[in-house]
Short mmCIF file of N, CA and C in Angstrom, two decimals:
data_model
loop_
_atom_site.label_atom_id
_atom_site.label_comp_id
_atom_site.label_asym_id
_atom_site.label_seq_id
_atom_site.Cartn_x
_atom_site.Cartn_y
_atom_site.Cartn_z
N UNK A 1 30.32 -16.42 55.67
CA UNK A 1 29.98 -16.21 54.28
C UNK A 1 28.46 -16.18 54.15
N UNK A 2 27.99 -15.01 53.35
CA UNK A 2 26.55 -15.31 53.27
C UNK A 2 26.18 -16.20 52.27
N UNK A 3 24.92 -16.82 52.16
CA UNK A 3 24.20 -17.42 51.51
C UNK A 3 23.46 -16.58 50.42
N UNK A 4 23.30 -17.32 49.32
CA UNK A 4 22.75 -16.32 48.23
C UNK A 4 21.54 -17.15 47.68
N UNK A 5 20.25 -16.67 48.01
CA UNK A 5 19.13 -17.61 47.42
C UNK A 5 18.63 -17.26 46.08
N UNK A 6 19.04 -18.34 45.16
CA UNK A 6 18.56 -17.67 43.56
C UNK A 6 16.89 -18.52 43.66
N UNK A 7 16.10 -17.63 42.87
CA UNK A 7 15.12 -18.47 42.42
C UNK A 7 14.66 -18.47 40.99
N UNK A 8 14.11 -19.14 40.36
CA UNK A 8 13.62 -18.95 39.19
C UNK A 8 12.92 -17.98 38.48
N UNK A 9 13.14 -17.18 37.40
CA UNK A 9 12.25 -16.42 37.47
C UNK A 9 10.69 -16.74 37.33
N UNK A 10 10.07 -15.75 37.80
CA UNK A 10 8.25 -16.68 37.82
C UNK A 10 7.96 -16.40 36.05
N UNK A 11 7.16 -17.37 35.83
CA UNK A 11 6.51 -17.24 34.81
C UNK A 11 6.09 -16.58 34.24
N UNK A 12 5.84 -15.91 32.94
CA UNK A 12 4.49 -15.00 33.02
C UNK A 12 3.09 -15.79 32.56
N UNK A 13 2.20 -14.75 33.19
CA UNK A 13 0.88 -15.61 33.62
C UNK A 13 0.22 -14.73 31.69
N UNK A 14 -0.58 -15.55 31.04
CA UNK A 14 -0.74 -14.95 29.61
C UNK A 14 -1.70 -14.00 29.44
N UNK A 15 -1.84 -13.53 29.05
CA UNK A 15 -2.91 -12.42 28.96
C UNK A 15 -4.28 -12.95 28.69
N UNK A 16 -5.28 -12.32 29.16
CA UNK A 16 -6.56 -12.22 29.22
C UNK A 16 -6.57 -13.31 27.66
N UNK A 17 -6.68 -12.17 26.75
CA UNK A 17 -6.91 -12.88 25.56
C UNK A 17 -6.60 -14.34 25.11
N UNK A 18 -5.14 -14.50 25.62
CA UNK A 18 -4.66 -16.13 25.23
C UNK A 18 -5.26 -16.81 26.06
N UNK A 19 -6.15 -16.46 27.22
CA UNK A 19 -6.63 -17.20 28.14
C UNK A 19 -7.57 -17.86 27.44
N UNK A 20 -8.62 -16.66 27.11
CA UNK A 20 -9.80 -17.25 26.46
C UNK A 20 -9.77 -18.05 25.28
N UNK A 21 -8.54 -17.65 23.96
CA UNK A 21 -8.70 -18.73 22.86
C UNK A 21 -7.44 -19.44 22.96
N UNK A 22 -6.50 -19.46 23.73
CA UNK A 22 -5.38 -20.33 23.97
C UNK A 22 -4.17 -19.60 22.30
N UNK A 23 -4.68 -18.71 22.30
CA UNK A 23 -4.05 -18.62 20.78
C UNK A 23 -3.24 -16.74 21.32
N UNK A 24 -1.87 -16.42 21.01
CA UNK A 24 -1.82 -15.28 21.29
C UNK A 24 -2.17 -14.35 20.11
N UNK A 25 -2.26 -13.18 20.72
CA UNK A 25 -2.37 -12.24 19.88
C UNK A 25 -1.02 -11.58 19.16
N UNK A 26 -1.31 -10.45 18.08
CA UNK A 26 0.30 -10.01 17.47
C UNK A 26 0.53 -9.41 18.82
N UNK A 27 -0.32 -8.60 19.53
CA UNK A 27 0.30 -7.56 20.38
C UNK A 27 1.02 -8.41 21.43
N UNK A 28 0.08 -9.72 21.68
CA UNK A 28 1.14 -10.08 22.78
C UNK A 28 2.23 -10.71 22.63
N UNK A 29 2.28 -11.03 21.62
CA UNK A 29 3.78 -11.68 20.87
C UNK A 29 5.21 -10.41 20.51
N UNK A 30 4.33 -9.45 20.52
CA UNK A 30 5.10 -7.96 20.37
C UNK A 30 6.09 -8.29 21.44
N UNK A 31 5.67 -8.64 22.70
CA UNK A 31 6.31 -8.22 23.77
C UNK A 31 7.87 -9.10 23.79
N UNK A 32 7.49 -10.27 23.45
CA UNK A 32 8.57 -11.72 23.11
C UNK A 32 9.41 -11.13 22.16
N UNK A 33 8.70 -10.40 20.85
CA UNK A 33 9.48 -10.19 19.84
C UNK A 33 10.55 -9.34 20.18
N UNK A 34 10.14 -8.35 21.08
CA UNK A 34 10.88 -6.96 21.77
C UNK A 34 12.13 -7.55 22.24
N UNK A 35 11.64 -8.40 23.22
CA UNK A 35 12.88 -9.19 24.21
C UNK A 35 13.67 -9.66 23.03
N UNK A 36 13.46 -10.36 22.07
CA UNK A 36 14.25 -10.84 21.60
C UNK A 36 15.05 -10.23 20.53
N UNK A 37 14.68 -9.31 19.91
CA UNK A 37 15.56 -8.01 19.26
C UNK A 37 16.18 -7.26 20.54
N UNK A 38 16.32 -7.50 22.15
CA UNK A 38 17.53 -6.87 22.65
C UNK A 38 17.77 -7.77 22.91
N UNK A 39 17.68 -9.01 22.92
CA UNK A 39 19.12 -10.26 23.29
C UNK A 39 19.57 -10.61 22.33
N UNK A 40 19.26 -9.74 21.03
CA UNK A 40 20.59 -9.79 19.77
C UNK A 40 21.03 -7.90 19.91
N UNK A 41 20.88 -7.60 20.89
CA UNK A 41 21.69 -6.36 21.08
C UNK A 41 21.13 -5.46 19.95
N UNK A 42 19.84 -5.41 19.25
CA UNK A 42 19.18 -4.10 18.19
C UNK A 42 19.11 -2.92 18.93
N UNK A 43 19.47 -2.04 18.39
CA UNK A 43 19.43 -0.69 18.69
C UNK A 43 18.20 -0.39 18.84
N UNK A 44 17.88 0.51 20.07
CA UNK A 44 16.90 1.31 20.93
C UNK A 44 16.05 1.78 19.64
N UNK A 45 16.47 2.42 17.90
CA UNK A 45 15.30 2.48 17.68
C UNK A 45 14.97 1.80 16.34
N UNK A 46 15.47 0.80 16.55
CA UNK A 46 15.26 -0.47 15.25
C UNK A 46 14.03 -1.03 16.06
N UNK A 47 14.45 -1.49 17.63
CA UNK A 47 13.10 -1.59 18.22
C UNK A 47 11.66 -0.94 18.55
N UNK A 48 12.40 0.65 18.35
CA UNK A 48 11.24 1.27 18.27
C UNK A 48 10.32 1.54 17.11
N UNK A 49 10.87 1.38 15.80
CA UNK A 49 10.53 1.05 14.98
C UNK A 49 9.57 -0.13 14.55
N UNK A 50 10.57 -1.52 14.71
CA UNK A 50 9.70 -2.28 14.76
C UNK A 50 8.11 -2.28 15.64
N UNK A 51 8.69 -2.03 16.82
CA UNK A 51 7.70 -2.07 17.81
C UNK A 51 6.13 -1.11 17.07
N UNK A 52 6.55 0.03 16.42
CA UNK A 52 5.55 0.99 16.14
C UNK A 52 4.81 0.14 14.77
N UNK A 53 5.54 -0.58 14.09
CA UNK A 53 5.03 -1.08 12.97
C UNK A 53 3.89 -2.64 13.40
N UNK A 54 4.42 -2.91 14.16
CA UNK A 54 3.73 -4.15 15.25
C UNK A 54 2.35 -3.34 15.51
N UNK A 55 2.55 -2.36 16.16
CA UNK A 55 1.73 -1.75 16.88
C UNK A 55 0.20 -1.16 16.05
N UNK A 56 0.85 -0.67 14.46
CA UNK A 56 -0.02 -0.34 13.75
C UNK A 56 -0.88 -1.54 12.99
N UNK A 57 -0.03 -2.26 12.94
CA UNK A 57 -0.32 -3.89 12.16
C UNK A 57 -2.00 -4.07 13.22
N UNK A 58 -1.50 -4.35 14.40
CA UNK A 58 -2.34 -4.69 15.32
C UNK A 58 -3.77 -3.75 15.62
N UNK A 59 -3.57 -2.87 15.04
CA UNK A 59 -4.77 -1.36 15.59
C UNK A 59 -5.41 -1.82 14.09
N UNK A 60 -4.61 -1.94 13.10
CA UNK A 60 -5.47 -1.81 12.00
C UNK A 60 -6.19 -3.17 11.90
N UNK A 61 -5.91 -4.49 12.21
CA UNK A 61 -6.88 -5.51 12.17
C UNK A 61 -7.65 -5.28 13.12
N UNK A 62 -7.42 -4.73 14.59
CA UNK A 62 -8.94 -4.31 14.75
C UNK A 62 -9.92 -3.90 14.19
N UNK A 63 -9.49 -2.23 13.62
CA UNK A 63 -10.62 -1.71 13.31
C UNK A 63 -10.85 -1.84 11.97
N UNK A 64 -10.48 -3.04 11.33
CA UNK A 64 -10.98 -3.84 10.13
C UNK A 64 -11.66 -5.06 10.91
N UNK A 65 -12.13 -5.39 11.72
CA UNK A 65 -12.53 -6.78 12.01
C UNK A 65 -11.83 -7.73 11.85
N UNK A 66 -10.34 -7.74 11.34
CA UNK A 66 -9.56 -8.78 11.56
C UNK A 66 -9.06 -9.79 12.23
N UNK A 67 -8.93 -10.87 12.55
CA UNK A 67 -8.43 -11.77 13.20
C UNK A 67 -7.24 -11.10 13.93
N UNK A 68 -7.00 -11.16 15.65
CA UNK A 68 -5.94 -10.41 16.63
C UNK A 68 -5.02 -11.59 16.49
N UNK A 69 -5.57 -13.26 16.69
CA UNK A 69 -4.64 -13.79 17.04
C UNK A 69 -3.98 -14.20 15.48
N UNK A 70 -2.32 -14.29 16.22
CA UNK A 70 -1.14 -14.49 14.97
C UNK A 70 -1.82 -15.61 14.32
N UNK A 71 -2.13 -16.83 14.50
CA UNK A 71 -2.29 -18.14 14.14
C UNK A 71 -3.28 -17.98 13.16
N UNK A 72 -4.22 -16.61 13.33
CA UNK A 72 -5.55 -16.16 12.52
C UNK A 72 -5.02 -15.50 11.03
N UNK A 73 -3.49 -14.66 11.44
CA UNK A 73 -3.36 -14.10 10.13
C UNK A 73 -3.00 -14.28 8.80
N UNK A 74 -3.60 -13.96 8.13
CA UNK A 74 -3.11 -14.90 6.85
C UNK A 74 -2.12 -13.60 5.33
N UNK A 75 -2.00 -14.04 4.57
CA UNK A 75 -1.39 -13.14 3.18
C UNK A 75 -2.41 -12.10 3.37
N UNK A 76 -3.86 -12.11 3.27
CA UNK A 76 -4.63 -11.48 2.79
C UNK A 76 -4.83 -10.38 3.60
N UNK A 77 -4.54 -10.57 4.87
CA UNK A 77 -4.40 -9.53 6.03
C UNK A 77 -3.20 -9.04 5.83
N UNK A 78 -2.32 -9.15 5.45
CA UNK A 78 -1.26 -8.53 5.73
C UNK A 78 -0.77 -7.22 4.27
N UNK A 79 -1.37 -7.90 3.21
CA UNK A 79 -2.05 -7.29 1.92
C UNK A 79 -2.63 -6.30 2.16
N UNK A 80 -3.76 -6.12 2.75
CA UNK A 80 -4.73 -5.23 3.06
C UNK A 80 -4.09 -4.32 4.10
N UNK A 81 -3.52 -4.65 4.83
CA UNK A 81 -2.39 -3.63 5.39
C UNK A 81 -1.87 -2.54 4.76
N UNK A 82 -0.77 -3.54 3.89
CA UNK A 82 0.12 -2.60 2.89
C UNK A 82 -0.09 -1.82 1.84
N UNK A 83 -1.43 -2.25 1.56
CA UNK A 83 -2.37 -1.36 0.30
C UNK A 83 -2.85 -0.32 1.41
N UNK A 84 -3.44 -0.21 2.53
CA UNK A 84 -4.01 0.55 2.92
C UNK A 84 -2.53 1.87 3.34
N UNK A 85 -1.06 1.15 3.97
CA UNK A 85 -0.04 2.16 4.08
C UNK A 85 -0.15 2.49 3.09
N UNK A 86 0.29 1.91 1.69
CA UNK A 86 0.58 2.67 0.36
C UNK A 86 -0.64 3.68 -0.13
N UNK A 87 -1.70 3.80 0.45
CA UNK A 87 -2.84 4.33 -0.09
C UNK A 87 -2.57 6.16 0.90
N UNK A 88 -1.86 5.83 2.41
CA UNK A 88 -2.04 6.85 2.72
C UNK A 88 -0.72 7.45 3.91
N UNK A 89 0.07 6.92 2.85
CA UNK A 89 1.68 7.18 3.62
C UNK A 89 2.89 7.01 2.25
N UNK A 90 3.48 7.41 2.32
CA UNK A 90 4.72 7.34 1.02
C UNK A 90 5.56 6.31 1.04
N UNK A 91 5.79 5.56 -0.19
CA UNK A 91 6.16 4.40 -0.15
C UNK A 91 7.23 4.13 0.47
N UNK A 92 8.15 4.87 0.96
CA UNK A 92 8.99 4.91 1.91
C UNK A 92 8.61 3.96 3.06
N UNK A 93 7.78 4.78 3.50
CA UNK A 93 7.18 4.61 4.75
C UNK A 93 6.94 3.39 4.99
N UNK A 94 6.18 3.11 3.84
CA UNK A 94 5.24 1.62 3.48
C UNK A 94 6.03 0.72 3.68
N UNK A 95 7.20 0.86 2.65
CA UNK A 95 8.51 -0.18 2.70
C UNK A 95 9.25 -0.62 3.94
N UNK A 96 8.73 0.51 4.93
CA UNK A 96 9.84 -0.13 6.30
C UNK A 96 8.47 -0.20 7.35
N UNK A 97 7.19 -0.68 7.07
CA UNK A 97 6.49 -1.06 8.26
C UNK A 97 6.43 -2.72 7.52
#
């Protein structure tokens, strides 16, 4: 009979960023969030969805000078978001990022 060696899976090691302020960022929390909308089985593009709305969240506090890490964001960031979708996307749109 063979032997079957399981091991743990390794860790992941955190990204650059959480290195330096111990704090993650949205993007890298994206990745957790991902995993965890398919271990409730979400459809390929509820995640892609989400994922794209994550994705814009995150581009636009950059290039506003916003705070990256989650722990940083507050109402007022997330405000300034949604005024800025509603300013230049149809409220549709707005409503599902």
């Amino acid at each position: 009979m063979r032997q079957v060696t399981r091991t743990a899976p390794t860790p992941r090691k955190p990204p650059a960023a959480t290195q330096a302020t111990g704090e993650p960022t949205i993007t890298e929390l994206a990745f957790d969030f991902d995993l965890s909308l398919a271990a409730r089985n979400a459809s390929p593009a509820t995640r892609k969805v989400y994922g794209t709305a994550i994705a814009q969240f995150a581009k636009f506090l950059d290039e506003q000078g916003m705070p990256q890490q989650a722990a940083r964001v507050n109402r007022e960031h997330v405000e300034a978001f949604i005024a800025g979708l509603l300013a230049t996307r149809s409220a549709s749109t707005a409503k599902t990022r």
